[in-house]
C-alpha cells in the first residue's frame, strides 16, 4: 500500500502514560467506541485492537496506528470501486480487500501491462511442464492443443515433482509460495523462450539441460494478491493519492490524527 513522500529453482511496556492528546508507542486500548471513520463506515476500538493484536500479542500504539491506517486506505478504495465494505476481521483479510480494490481501480490498465509479458510485466506468472527433451515437450504440447487441461498434463508428465503436484504452477519467493516471480529470478533461458509468446499460449522450449512446455498464466487465473501487484504497478500513485485525499476521514484523537501527506495515522505531536 504505497504512499507518496513518505532463489527460485531453475525449474521450479511497562507502565503506560495516557493523556487526553497523545499515546505512547507502547499503549494499548480497550474502549468500545469508534476508533476511525470513513464516510459512513466505522472501525470500533475493539476491532482496531483485534487487528493490531493479530497473533495473540498485546497491541502497541504504533501497531494500532498502522492497522487503522490500513483500514482507512482499504475502506476509501473500496468505496471508490462501489464494492461493499466487508466486516473487519484480520490483517490478512484487509490485505485481500486492498488487493481486490486496487485491481478494480486499475481495470484494463493492469491487464494491458500484464499482457506485455516478459517484455514489460513487473512479474512473471509461469506455468510449466518439465520433460527430458524437446520432442517430449512437443508431444505434451500436442495433448494440450487436443484439449487436455494444463494442470492435468503437468501432473501426468512433469519430471519435476513439485511442479507436477502444483498442477504446473511454478512458485518462488523466500518461502517458495509465490505464484508470480521477479523476472530477475527466472531462468534466463525461460525468459528468452517467452519473449514473443502471448499470455495464455503454451509453447515447447529447449532449455539446454532439459525441455519444457511453458505458459504465461492468464491474468484471471491469478490470486487477488498477485493481480494487485500488477495493478499497483499500472496505477499512477497520484491517482491513488487523490482518491484518499478527497475522502471524509475521522480518527479518534486518542489514537492520533490522519496525516494526508503520508497517508497514515500519526501521533498528535507529529
CSV table of C-alpha atoms in Angstrom, one decimal:
chain,number,residue,atom,x,y,z
A,1,UNK,CA,0.0,0.0,0.0
A,2,UNK,CA,2.3,2.7,-1.2
A,3,UNK,CA,2.1,6.4,-0.4
A,4,UNK,CA,4.0,9.4,-1.6
A,5,UNK,CA,6.6,11.2,0.5
A,6,UNK,CA,6.9,9.0,2.9
A,7,UNK,CA,16.0,-18.1,-5.0
A,8,UNK,CA,13.8,-19.5,-7.3
A,9,UNK,CA,14.7,-23.0,-8.6
A,10,UNK,CA,15.6,-23.0,-12.2
A,11,UNK,CA,12.7,-25.4,-12.6
A,12,UNK,CA,10.8,-25.0,-10.5
A,13,UNK,CA,5.9,-1.5,28.2
A,14,UNK,CA,5.7,-1.5,31.1
A,15,UNK,CA,3.5,1.3,32.5
A,16,UNK,CA,1.5,3.3,30.1
A,17,UNK,CA,1.4,7.1,30.1
A,18,UNK,CA,-2.0,8.0,28.8
A,19,UNK,CA,-3.1,11.6,28.2
A,20,UNK,CA,-6.0,13.3,26.5
A,21,UNK,CA,-3.9,14.3,23.5
A,22,UNK,CA,-1.4,11.5,22.8
A,23,UNK,CA,-0.5,7.9,23.4
A,24,UNK,CA,2.9,6.4,23.9
A,25,UNK,CA,4.1,4.0,21.2
A,26,UNK,CA,3.6,1.1,23.6
A,27,UNK,CA,0.0,1.9,24.6
A,28,UNK,CA,-3.0,-0.4,24.3
A,29,UNK,CA,-6.7,0.3,24.1
A,30,UNK,CA,-9.9,-1.4,25.2
A,31,UNK,CA,-12.6,1.2,24.7
A,32,UNK,CA,-15.8,0.2,22.8
A,33,UNK,CA,-16.2,3.5,20.9
A,34,UNK,CA,-15.2,4.4,17.3
A,35,UNK,CA,-11.5,4.4,16.5
A,36,UNK,CA,-11.9,5.8,13.0
A,37,UNK,CA,-14.5,6.6,10.3
A,38,UNK,CA,-14.5,6.8,6.6
A,39,UNK,CA,-17.8,8.4,5.5
A,40,UNK,CA,-20.5,6.2,7.0
A,41,UNK,CA,-18.1,3.3,7.7
A,42,UNK,CA,-16.8,2.9,11.2
A,43,UNK,CA,-14.0,0.9,12.8
A,44,UNK,CA,-14.6,0.3,16.5
A,45,UNK,CA,-11.8,0.4,19.1
A,46,UNK,CA,-12.3,-3.3,19.7
A,47,UNK,CA,-11.9,-4.1,16.0
A,48,UNK,CA,-8.8,-1.9,15.8
A,49,UNK,CA,-7.2,-3.7,18.8
A,50,UNK,CA,-8.1,-7.1,17.3
A,51,UNK,CA,-6.4,-6.2,14.1
A,52,UNK,CA,-3.3,-4.8,15.8
A,53,UNK,CA,-3.0,-7.7,18.2
A,54,UNK,CA,-3.2,-10.3,15.5
A,55,UNK,CA,-1.2,-13.3,16.6
A,56,UNK,CA,-2.1,-13.0,20.2
A,57,UNK,CA,0.4,-10.4,21.4
A,58,UNK,CA,-0.6,-7.1,23.1
A,59,UNK,CA,-1.1,-4.2,20.6
A,60,UNK,CA,1.1,-1.2,20.9
A,61,UNK,CA,0.2,2.3,19.9
A,62,UNK,CA,2.3,2.0,16.8
A,63,UNK,CA,0.6,-1.2,15.9
A,64,UNK,CA,-2.8,0.4,16.2
A,65,UNK,CA,-1.9,3.4,14.1
A,66,UNK,CA,-0.6,1.1,11.4
A,67,UNK,CA,-3.7,-1.1,11.3
A,68,UNK,CA,-6.1,1.9,11.4
A,69,UNK,CA,-4.2,3.5,8.6
A,70,UNK,CA,-4.5,0.3,6.5
A,71,UNK,CA,-8.2,0.0,7.3
A,72,UNK,CA,-8.8,3.7,6.2
A,73,UNK,CA,-7.0,3.2,2.9
A,74,UNK,CA,-8.8,-0.1,2.2
A,75,UNK,CA,-12.2,1.4,3.0
A,76,UNK,CA,-11.6,4.5,0.9
A,77,UNK,CA,-10.6,2.5,-2.1
A,78,UNK,CA,-13.5,0.0,-1.7
A,79,UNK,CA,-15.9,3.0,-1.7
A,80,UNK,CA,-14.4,4.2,-4.9
A,81,UNK,CA,-15.0,0.9,-6.6
A,82,UNK,CA,-18.5,0.6,-5.3
A,83,UNK,CA,-17.7,-2.7,-3.5
A,84,UNK,CA,-19.5,-3.2,-0.2
A,85,UNK,CA,-17.2,-2.8,2.8
A,86,UNK,CA,-16.8,-6.2,4.4
A,87,UNK,CA,-16.6,-6.8,8.2
A,88,UNK,CA,-13.2,-6.1,9.7
A,89,UNK,CA,-11.6,-9.4,10.8
A,90,UNK,CA,-7.8,-9.9,10.3
A,91,UNK,CA,-4.9,-8.1,8.7
A,92,UNK,CA,-4.8,-10.8,6.1
A,93,UNK,CA,-8.4,-10.0,5.2
A,94,UNK,CA,-7.6,-6.3,4.9
A,95,UNK,CA,-4.7,-7.2,2.5
A,96,UNK,CA,-7.0,-9.3,0.3
A,97,UNK,CA,-9.6,-6.5,0.3
A,98,UNK,CA,-6.9,-4.0,-0.7
A,99,UNK,CA,-5.8,-6.3,-3.5
A,100,UNK,CA,-9.3,-6.6,-4.9
A,101,UNK,CA,-9.9,-2.8,-4.6
A,102,UNK,CA,-6.6,-1.8,-6.3
A,103,UNK,CA,-7.2,-4.3,-9.1
A,104,UNK,CA,-10.7,-2.9,-9.7
A,105,UNK,CA,-9.4,0.6,-9.8
A,106,UNK,CA,-6.6,-0.3,-12.3
A,107,UNK,CA,-9.1,-2.1,-14.5
A,108,UNK,CA,-7.8,-2.7,-18.0
A,109,UNK,CA,-4.6,-0.9,-17.2
A,110,UNK,CA,-3.4,-3.9,-15.2
A,111,UNK,CA,-4.4,-6.4,-17.9
A,112,UNK,CA,-2.7,-4.4,-20.5
A,113,UNK,CA,0.5,-4.2,-18.5
A,114,UNK,CA,0.4,-8.0,-17.8
A,115,UNK,CA,-0.3,-8.7,-21.4
A,116,UNK,CA,3.1,-7.2,-22.3
A,117,UNK,CA,4.5,-10.5,-20.9
A,118,UNK,CA,8.2,-10.8,-20.1
A,119,UNK,CA,8.9,-7.6,-22.0
A,120,UNK,CA,7.0,-5.3,-19.6
A,121,UNK,CA,5.1,-7.0,-16.8
A,122,UNK,CA,6.6,-6.4,-13.4
A,123,UNK,CA,6.2,-10.1,-12.6
A,124,UNK,CA,6.3,-13.5,-14.5
A,125,UNK,CA,3.5,-15.8,-13.5
A,126,UNK,CA,4.6,-19.1,-15.0
A,127,UNK,CA,3.2,-22.5,-15.7
A,128,UNK,CA,5.5,-25.3,-16.8
A,129,UNK,CA,5.6,-29.0,-17.6
A,130,UNK,CA,9.2,-30.1,-17.4
A,131,UNK,CA,10.4,-33.0,-19.6
A,132,UNK,CA,13.6,-34.5,-20.8
A,133,UNK,CA,13.7,-33.5,-24.5
A,134,UNK,CA,12.2,-31.0,-26.9
A,135,UNK,CA,10.5,-34.0,-28.6
A,136,UNK,CA,8.8,-34.9,-25.3
A,137,UNK,CA,7.7,-31.3,-24.9
A,138,UNK,CA,6.1,-31.2,-28.3
A,139,UNK,CA,4.2,-34.4,-27.5
A,140,UNK,CA,2.8,-32.8,-24.4
A,141,UNK,CA,2.0,-29.6,-26.2
A,142,UNK,CA,0.0,-31.7,-28.7
A,143,UNK,CA,-2.1,-33.1,-25.9
A,144,UNK,CA,-2.8,-29.6,-24.7
A,145,UNK,CA,-3.9,-28.5,-28.1
A,146,UNK,CA,-6.2,-31.5,-28.2
A,147,UNK,CA,-8.0,-30.2,-25.1
A,148,UNK,CA,-6.1,-31.7,-22.1
A,149,UNK,CA,-6.1,-29.1,-19.2
A,150,UNK,CA,-2.7,-27.8,-18.5
A,151,UNK,CA,-2.9,-28.8,-14.8
A,152,UNK,CA,-3.7,-32.4,-15.7
A,153,UNK,CA,-0.9,-32.6,-18.2
A,154,UNK,CA,1.5,-31.2,-15.7
A,155,UNK,CA,0.5,-33.8,-13.0
A,156,UNK,CA,0.9,-36.6,-15.5
A,157,UNK,CA,4.0,-35.6,-17.4
A,158,UNK,CA,6.2,-33.2,-15.4
A,159,UNK,CA,9.5,-34.6,-14.4
A,160,UNK,CA,9.7,-32.1,-11.5
A,161,UNK,CA,7.6,-33.5,-8.7
A,162,UNK,CA,7.0,-30.1,-7.1
A,163,UNK,CA,5.7,-28.6,-10.3
A,164,UNK,CA,3.6,-31.7,-11.0
A,165,UNK,CA,2.0,-31.5,-7.6
A,166,UNK,CA,1.2,-27.8,-8.1
A,167,UNK,CA,-0.5,-28.5,-11.4
A,168,UNK,CA,2.2,-26.8,-13.4
A,169,UNK,CA,2.3,-23.6,-11.4
A,170,UNK,CA,5.9,-22.5,-10.8
A,171,UNK,CA,6.3,-20.9,-7.4
A,172,UNK,CA,9.1,-19.0,-5.9
A,173,UNK,CA,10.0,-16.3,-3.3
A,174,UNK,CA,11.6,-16.7,0.1
A,175,UNK,CA,9.1,-19.4,1.1
A,176,UNK,CA,8.6,-20.9,-2.4
A,177,UNK,CA,4.9,-20.0,-2.2
A,178,UNK,CA,4.6,-17.0,-4.6
A,179,UNK,CA,2.9,-17.7,-7.9
A,180,UNK,CA,4.3,-14.6,-9.6
A,181,UNK,CA,8.0,-14.1,-9.7
A,182,UNK,CA,10.5,-11.3,-10.1
A,183,UNK,CA,11.8,-11.6,-13.7
A,184,UNK,CA,15.3,-11.3,-12.4
A,185,UNK,CA,14.9,-14.6,-10.5
A,186,UNK,CA,13.7,-16.7,-13.5
A,187,UNK,CA,16.0,-18.9,-15.6
A,188,UNK,CA,17.2,-16.6,-18.5
A,189,UNK,CA,16.5,-19.4,-21.0
A,190,UNK,CA,12.9,-19.4,-19.9
A,191,UNK,CA,12.6,-15.6,-20.3
A,192,UNK,CA,14.2,-15.8,-23.7
A,193,UNK,CA,11.8,-18.5,-24.8
A,194,UNK,CA,8.8,-16.4,-23.8
A,195,UNK,CA,9.9,-13.2,-25.4
A,196,UNK,CA,7.3,-13.3,-28.2
A,197,UNK,CA,4.8,-15.6,-26.5
A,198,UNK,CA,1.3,-14.2,-25.7
A,199,UNK,CA,-0.2,-14.7,-22.3
A,200,UNK,CA,-2.1,-18.0,-22.1
A,201,UNK,CA,-0.4,-19.7,-25.1
A,202,UNK,CA,1.7,-22.7,-24.3
A,203,UNK,CA,4.9,-23.3,-26.2
A,204,UNK,CA,7.6,-26.1,-26.3
A,205,UNK,CA,11.0,-24.9,-25.4
A,206,UNK,CA,14.5,-26.4,-25.3
A,207,UNK,CA,16.2,-25.1,-22.1
A,208,UNK,CA,19.6,-26.5,-22.7
A,209,UNK,CA,19.8,-29.2,-20.0
A,210,UNK,CA,16.1,-30.1,-20.1
A,211,UNK,CA,13.0,-29.1,-22.0
A,212,UNK,CA,9.6,-27.8,-21.0
A,213,UNK,CA,6.2,-26.7,-22.1
A,214,UNK,CA,5.9,-23.1,-20.9
A,215,UNK,CA,3.0,-20.8,-20.5
A,216,UNK,CA,2.4,-17.3,-19.0
A,217,UNK,CA,-0.7,-17.9,-16.9
A,218,UNK,CA,-3.9,-15.9,-17.7
A,219,UNK,CA,-4.5,-12.9,-15.6
A,220,UNK,CA,-7.9,-14.2,-14.4
A,221,UNK,CA,-6.2,-17.3,-13.1
A,222,UNK,CA,-4.0,-15.4,-10.6
A,223,UNK,CA,-4.7,-14.9,-7.0
A,224,UNK,CA,-6.0,-11.4,-5.9
A,225,UNK,CA,-2.7,-10.6,-4.2
A,226,UNK,CA,-0.8,-11.4,-7.5
A,227,UNK,CA,-3.2,-9.3,-9.6
A,228,UNK,CA,-2.8,-6.4,-7.2
A,229,UNK,CA,1.0,-6.4,-7.7
A,230,UNK,CA,0.4,-5.9,-11.4
A,231,UNK,CA,-2.4,-3.4,-10.7
A,232,UNK,CA,-0.3,-1.3,-8.3
A,233,UNK,CA,2.5,-1.0,-11.0
A,234,UNK,CA,-0.1,0.2,-13.5
A,235,UNK,CA,-1.9,2.9,-11.5
A,236,UNK,CA,-0.1,6.2,-11.1
A,237,UNK,CA,0.5,7.0,-7.4
A,238,UNK,CA,-1.0,10.4,-7.9
A,239,UNK,CA,-4.3,8.8,-8.8
A,240,UNK,CA,-4.4,6.8,-5.5
A,241,UNK,CA,-3.3,9.9,-3.6
A,242,UNK,CA,-6.2,11.9,-5.0
A,243,UNK,CA,-8.7,9.3,-4.0
A,244,UNK,CA,-7.6,9.2,-0.4
A,245,UNK,CA,-7.1,13.0,-0.2
A,246,UNK,CA,-10.8,13.6,-1.2
A,247,UNK,CA,-12.2,11.1,1.4
A,248,UNK,CA,-14.0,12.2,4.6
A,249,UNK,CA,-11.7,10.6,7.2
A,250,UNK,CA,-12.0,10.8,11.0
A,251,UNK,CA,-9.6,9.4,13.6
A,252,UNK,CA,-10.3,9.5,17.4
A,253,UNK,CA,-7.7,11.8,18.9
A,254,UNK,CA,-6.7,9.2,21.4
A,255,UNK,CA,-5.1,7.3,18.6
A,256,UNK,CA,-3.6,10.3,16.8
A,257,UNK,CA,-4.6,12.1,13.6
A,258,UNK,CA,-4.8,11.4,9.9
A,259,UNK,CA,-1.8,12.9,8.1
A,260,UNK,CA,-2.7,13.5,4.4
A,261,UNK,CA,0.9,13.9,3.5
A,262,UNK,CA,2.0,10.4,4.5
A,263,UNK,CA,-1.5,8.8,4.2
A,264,UNK,CA,-1.2,7.4,7.7
A,265,UNK,CA,-2.3,7.9,11.3
A,266,UNK,CA,0.3,9.7,13.3
A,267,UNK,CA,0.6,10.8,16.9
A,268,UNK,CA,-0.9,14.2,17.6
A,269,UNK,CA,2.6,15.5,18.4
A,270,UNK,CA,3.9,14.5,15.0
